[in-house]
PDB file of C-alpha atoms in Angstrom:
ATOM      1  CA  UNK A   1       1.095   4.851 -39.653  1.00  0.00           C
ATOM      2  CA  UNK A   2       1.492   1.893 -37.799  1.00  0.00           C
ATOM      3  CA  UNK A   3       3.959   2.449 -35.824  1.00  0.00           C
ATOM      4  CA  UNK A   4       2.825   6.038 -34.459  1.00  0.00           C
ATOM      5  CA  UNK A   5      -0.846   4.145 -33.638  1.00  0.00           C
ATOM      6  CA  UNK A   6       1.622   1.083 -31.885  1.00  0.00           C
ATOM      7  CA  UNK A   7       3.496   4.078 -29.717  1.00  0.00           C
ATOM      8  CA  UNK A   8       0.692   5.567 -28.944  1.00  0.00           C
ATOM      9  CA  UNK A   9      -1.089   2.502 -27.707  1.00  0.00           C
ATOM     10  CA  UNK A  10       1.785   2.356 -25.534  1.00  0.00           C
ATOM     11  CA  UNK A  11       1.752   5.384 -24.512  1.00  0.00           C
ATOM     12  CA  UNK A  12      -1.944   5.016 -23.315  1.00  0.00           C
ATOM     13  CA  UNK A  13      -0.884   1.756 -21.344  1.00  0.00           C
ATOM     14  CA  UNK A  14       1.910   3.227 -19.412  1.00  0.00           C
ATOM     15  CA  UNK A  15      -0.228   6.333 -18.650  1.00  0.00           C
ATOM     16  CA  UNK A  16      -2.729   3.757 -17.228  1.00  0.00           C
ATOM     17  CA  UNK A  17      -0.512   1.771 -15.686  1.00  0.00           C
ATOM     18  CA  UNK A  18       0.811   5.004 -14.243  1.00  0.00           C
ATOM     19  CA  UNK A  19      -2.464   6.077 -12.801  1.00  0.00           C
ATOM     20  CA  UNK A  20      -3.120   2.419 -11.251  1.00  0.00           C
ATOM     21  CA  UNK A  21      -0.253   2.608  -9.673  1.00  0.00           C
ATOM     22  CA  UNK A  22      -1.020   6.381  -7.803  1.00  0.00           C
ATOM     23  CA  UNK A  23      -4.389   5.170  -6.952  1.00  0.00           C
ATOM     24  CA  UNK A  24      -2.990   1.811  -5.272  1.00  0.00           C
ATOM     25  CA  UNK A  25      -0.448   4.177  -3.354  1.00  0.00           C
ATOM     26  CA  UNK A  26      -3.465   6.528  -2.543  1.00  0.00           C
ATOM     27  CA  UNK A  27      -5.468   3.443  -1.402  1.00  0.00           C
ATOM     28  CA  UNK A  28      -2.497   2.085   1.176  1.00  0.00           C
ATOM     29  CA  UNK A  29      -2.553   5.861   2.667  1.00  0.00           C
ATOM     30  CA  UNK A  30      -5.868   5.918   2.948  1.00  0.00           C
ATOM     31  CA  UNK A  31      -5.928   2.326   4.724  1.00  0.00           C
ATOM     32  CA  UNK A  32      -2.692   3.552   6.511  1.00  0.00           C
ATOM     33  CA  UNK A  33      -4.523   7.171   8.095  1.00  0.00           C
ATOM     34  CA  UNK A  34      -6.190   5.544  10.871  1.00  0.00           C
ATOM     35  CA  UNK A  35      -3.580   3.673  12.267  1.00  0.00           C
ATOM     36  CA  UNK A  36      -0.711   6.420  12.057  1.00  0.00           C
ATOM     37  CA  UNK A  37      -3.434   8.758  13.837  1.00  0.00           C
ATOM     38  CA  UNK A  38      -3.573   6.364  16.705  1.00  0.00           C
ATOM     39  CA  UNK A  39      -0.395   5.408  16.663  1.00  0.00           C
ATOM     40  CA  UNK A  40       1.177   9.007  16.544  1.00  0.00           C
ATOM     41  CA  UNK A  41      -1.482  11.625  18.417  1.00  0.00           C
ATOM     42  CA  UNK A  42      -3.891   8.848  19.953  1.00  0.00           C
ATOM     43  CA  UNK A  43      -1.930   7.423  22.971  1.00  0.00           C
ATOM     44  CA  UNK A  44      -1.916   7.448  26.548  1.00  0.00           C
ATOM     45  CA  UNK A  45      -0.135  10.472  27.935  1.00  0.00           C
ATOM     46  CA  UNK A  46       1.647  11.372  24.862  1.00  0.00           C
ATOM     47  CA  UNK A  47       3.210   8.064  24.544  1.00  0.00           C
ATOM     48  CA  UNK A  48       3.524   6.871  20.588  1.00  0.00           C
ATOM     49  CA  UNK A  49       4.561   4.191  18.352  1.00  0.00           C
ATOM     50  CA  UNK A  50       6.543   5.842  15.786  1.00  0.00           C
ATOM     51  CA  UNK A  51       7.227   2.239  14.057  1.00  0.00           C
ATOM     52  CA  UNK A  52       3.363   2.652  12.996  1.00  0.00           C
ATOM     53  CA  UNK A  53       5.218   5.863  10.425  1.00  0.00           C
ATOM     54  CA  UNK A  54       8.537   3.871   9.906  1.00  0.00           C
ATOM     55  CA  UNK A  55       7.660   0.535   8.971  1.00  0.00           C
ATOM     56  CA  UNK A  56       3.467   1.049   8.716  1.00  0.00           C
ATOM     57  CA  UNK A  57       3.432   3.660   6.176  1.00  0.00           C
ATOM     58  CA  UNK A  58       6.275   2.432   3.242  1.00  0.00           C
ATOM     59  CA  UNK A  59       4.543  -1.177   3.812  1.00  0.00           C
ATOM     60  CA  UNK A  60       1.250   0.207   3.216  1.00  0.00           C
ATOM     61  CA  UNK A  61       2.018   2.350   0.592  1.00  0.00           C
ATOM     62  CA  UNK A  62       4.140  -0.371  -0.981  1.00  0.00           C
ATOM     63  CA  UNK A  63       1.323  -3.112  -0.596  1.00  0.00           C
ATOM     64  CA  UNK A  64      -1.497  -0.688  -2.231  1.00  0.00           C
ATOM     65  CA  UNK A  65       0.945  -0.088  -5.141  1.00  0.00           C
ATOM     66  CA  UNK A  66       1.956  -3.430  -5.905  1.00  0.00           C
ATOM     67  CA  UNK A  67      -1.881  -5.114  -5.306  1.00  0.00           C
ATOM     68  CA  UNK A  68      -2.845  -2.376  -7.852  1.00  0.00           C
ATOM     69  CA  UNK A  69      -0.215  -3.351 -10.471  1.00  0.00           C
ATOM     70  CA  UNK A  70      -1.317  -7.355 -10.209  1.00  0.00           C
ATOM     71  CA  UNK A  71      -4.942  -6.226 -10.613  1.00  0.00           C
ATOM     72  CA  UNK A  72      -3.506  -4.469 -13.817  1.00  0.00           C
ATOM     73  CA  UNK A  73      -1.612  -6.643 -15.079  1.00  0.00           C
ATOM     74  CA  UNK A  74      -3.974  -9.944 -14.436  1.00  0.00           C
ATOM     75  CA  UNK A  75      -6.484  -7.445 -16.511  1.00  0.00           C
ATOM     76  CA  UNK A  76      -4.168  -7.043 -19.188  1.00  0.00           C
ATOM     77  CA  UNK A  77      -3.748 -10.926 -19.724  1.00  0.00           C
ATOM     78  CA  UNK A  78      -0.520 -11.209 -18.143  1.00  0.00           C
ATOM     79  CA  UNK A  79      -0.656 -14.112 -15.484  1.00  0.00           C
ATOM     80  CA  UNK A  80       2.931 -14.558 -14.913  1.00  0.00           C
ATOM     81  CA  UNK A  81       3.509 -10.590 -14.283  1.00  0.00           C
ATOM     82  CA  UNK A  82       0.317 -10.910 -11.925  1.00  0.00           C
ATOM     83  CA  UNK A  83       0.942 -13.887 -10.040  1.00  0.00           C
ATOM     84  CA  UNK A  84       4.422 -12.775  -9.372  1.00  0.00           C
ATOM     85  CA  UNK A  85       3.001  -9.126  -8.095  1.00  0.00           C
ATOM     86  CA  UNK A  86       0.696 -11.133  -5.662  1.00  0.00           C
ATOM     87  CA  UNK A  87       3.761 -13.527  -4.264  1.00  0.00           C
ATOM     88  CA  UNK A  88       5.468  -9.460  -3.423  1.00  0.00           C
ATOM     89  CA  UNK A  89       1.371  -8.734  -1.526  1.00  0.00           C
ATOM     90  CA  UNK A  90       1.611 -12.086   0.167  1.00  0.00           C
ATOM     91  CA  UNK A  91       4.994 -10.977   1.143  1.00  0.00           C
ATOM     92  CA  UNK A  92       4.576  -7.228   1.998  1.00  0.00           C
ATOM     93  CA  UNK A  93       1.401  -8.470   4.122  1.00  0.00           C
ATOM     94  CA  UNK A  94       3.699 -11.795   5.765  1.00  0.00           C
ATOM     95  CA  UNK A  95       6.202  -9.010   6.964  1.00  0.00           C
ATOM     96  CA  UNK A  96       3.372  -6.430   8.163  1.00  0.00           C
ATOM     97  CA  UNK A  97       2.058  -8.871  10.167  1.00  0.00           C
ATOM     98  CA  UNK A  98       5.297 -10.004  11.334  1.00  0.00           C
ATOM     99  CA  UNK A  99       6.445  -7.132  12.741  1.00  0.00           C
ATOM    100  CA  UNK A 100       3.220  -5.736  13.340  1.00  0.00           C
ATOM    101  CA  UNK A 101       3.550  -2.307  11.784  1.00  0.00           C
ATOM    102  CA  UNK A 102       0.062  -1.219  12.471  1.00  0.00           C
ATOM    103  CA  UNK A 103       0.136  -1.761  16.343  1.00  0.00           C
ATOM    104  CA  UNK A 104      -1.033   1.225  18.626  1.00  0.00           C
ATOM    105  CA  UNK A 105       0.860   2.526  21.467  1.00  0.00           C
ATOM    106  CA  UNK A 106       1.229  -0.013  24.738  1.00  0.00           C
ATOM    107  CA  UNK A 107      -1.091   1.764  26.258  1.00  0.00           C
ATOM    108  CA  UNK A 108      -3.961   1.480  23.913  1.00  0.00           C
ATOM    109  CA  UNK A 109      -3.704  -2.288  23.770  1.00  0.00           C
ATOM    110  CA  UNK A 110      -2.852  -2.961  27.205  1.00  0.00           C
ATOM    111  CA  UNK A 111      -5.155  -0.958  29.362  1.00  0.00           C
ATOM    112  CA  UNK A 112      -6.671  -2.928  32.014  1.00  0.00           C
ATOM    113  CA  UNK A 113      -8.821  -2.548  34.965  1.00  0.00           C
ATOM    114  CA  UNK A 114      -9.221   1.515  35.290  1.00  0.00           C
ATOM    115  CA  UNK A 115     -10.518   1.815  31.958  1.00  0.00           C
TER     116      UNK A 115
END
């Protein structure tokens, strides 16, 4: 009897931890849609920034995933697991930044005069 309420515990926890997961990767889409609009379809005569899909979207959907796993795991009482998920954020946001994955087309950000 023990056991089966112990696995199914478990089974509860992974199904959550499951769903937290899919709603942090829902969450970086969601944050990811208005940039990959104007980065794609939104640009000066049809120019685009396809590294707004290439390196945008995987960090974004990467970063929502992991954020949502330290938030579940600092509310499960595990610091270390938490802490170390927030390092990979700090990371995944460091390299966004770096190479600027949510940057519009050139023309968007450098329109001068005319417009």
């Amino acid at each position: 009897m023990e056991t089966e309420q112990t696995s199914r515990r478990e089974a509860l926890t992974a199904a959550a931890g499951l769903l937290t997961a899919l709603l942090g990767a829902l969450a970086g889409l969601a944050l990811w849609l208005p940039y990959g609009r104007r980065g794609l379809f939104g640009a000066f005569e049809g120019e685009r920034n396809t590294d707004v899909l290439l390196l945008g979207l995987p960090v974004l959907l990467v970063g929502g995933t992991v954020a949502a796993l330290a938030v579940f795991a600092l509310l499960r009482g595990r610091r270390r697991t938490a802490l170390g998920l927030a390092v990979a954020v700090a990371g995944l946001a460091a390299a966004g930044f770096g190479f600027d994955v949510l940057a519009g087309p050139q023309a968007v950000s450098d329109c001068g005069s005319p417009c």
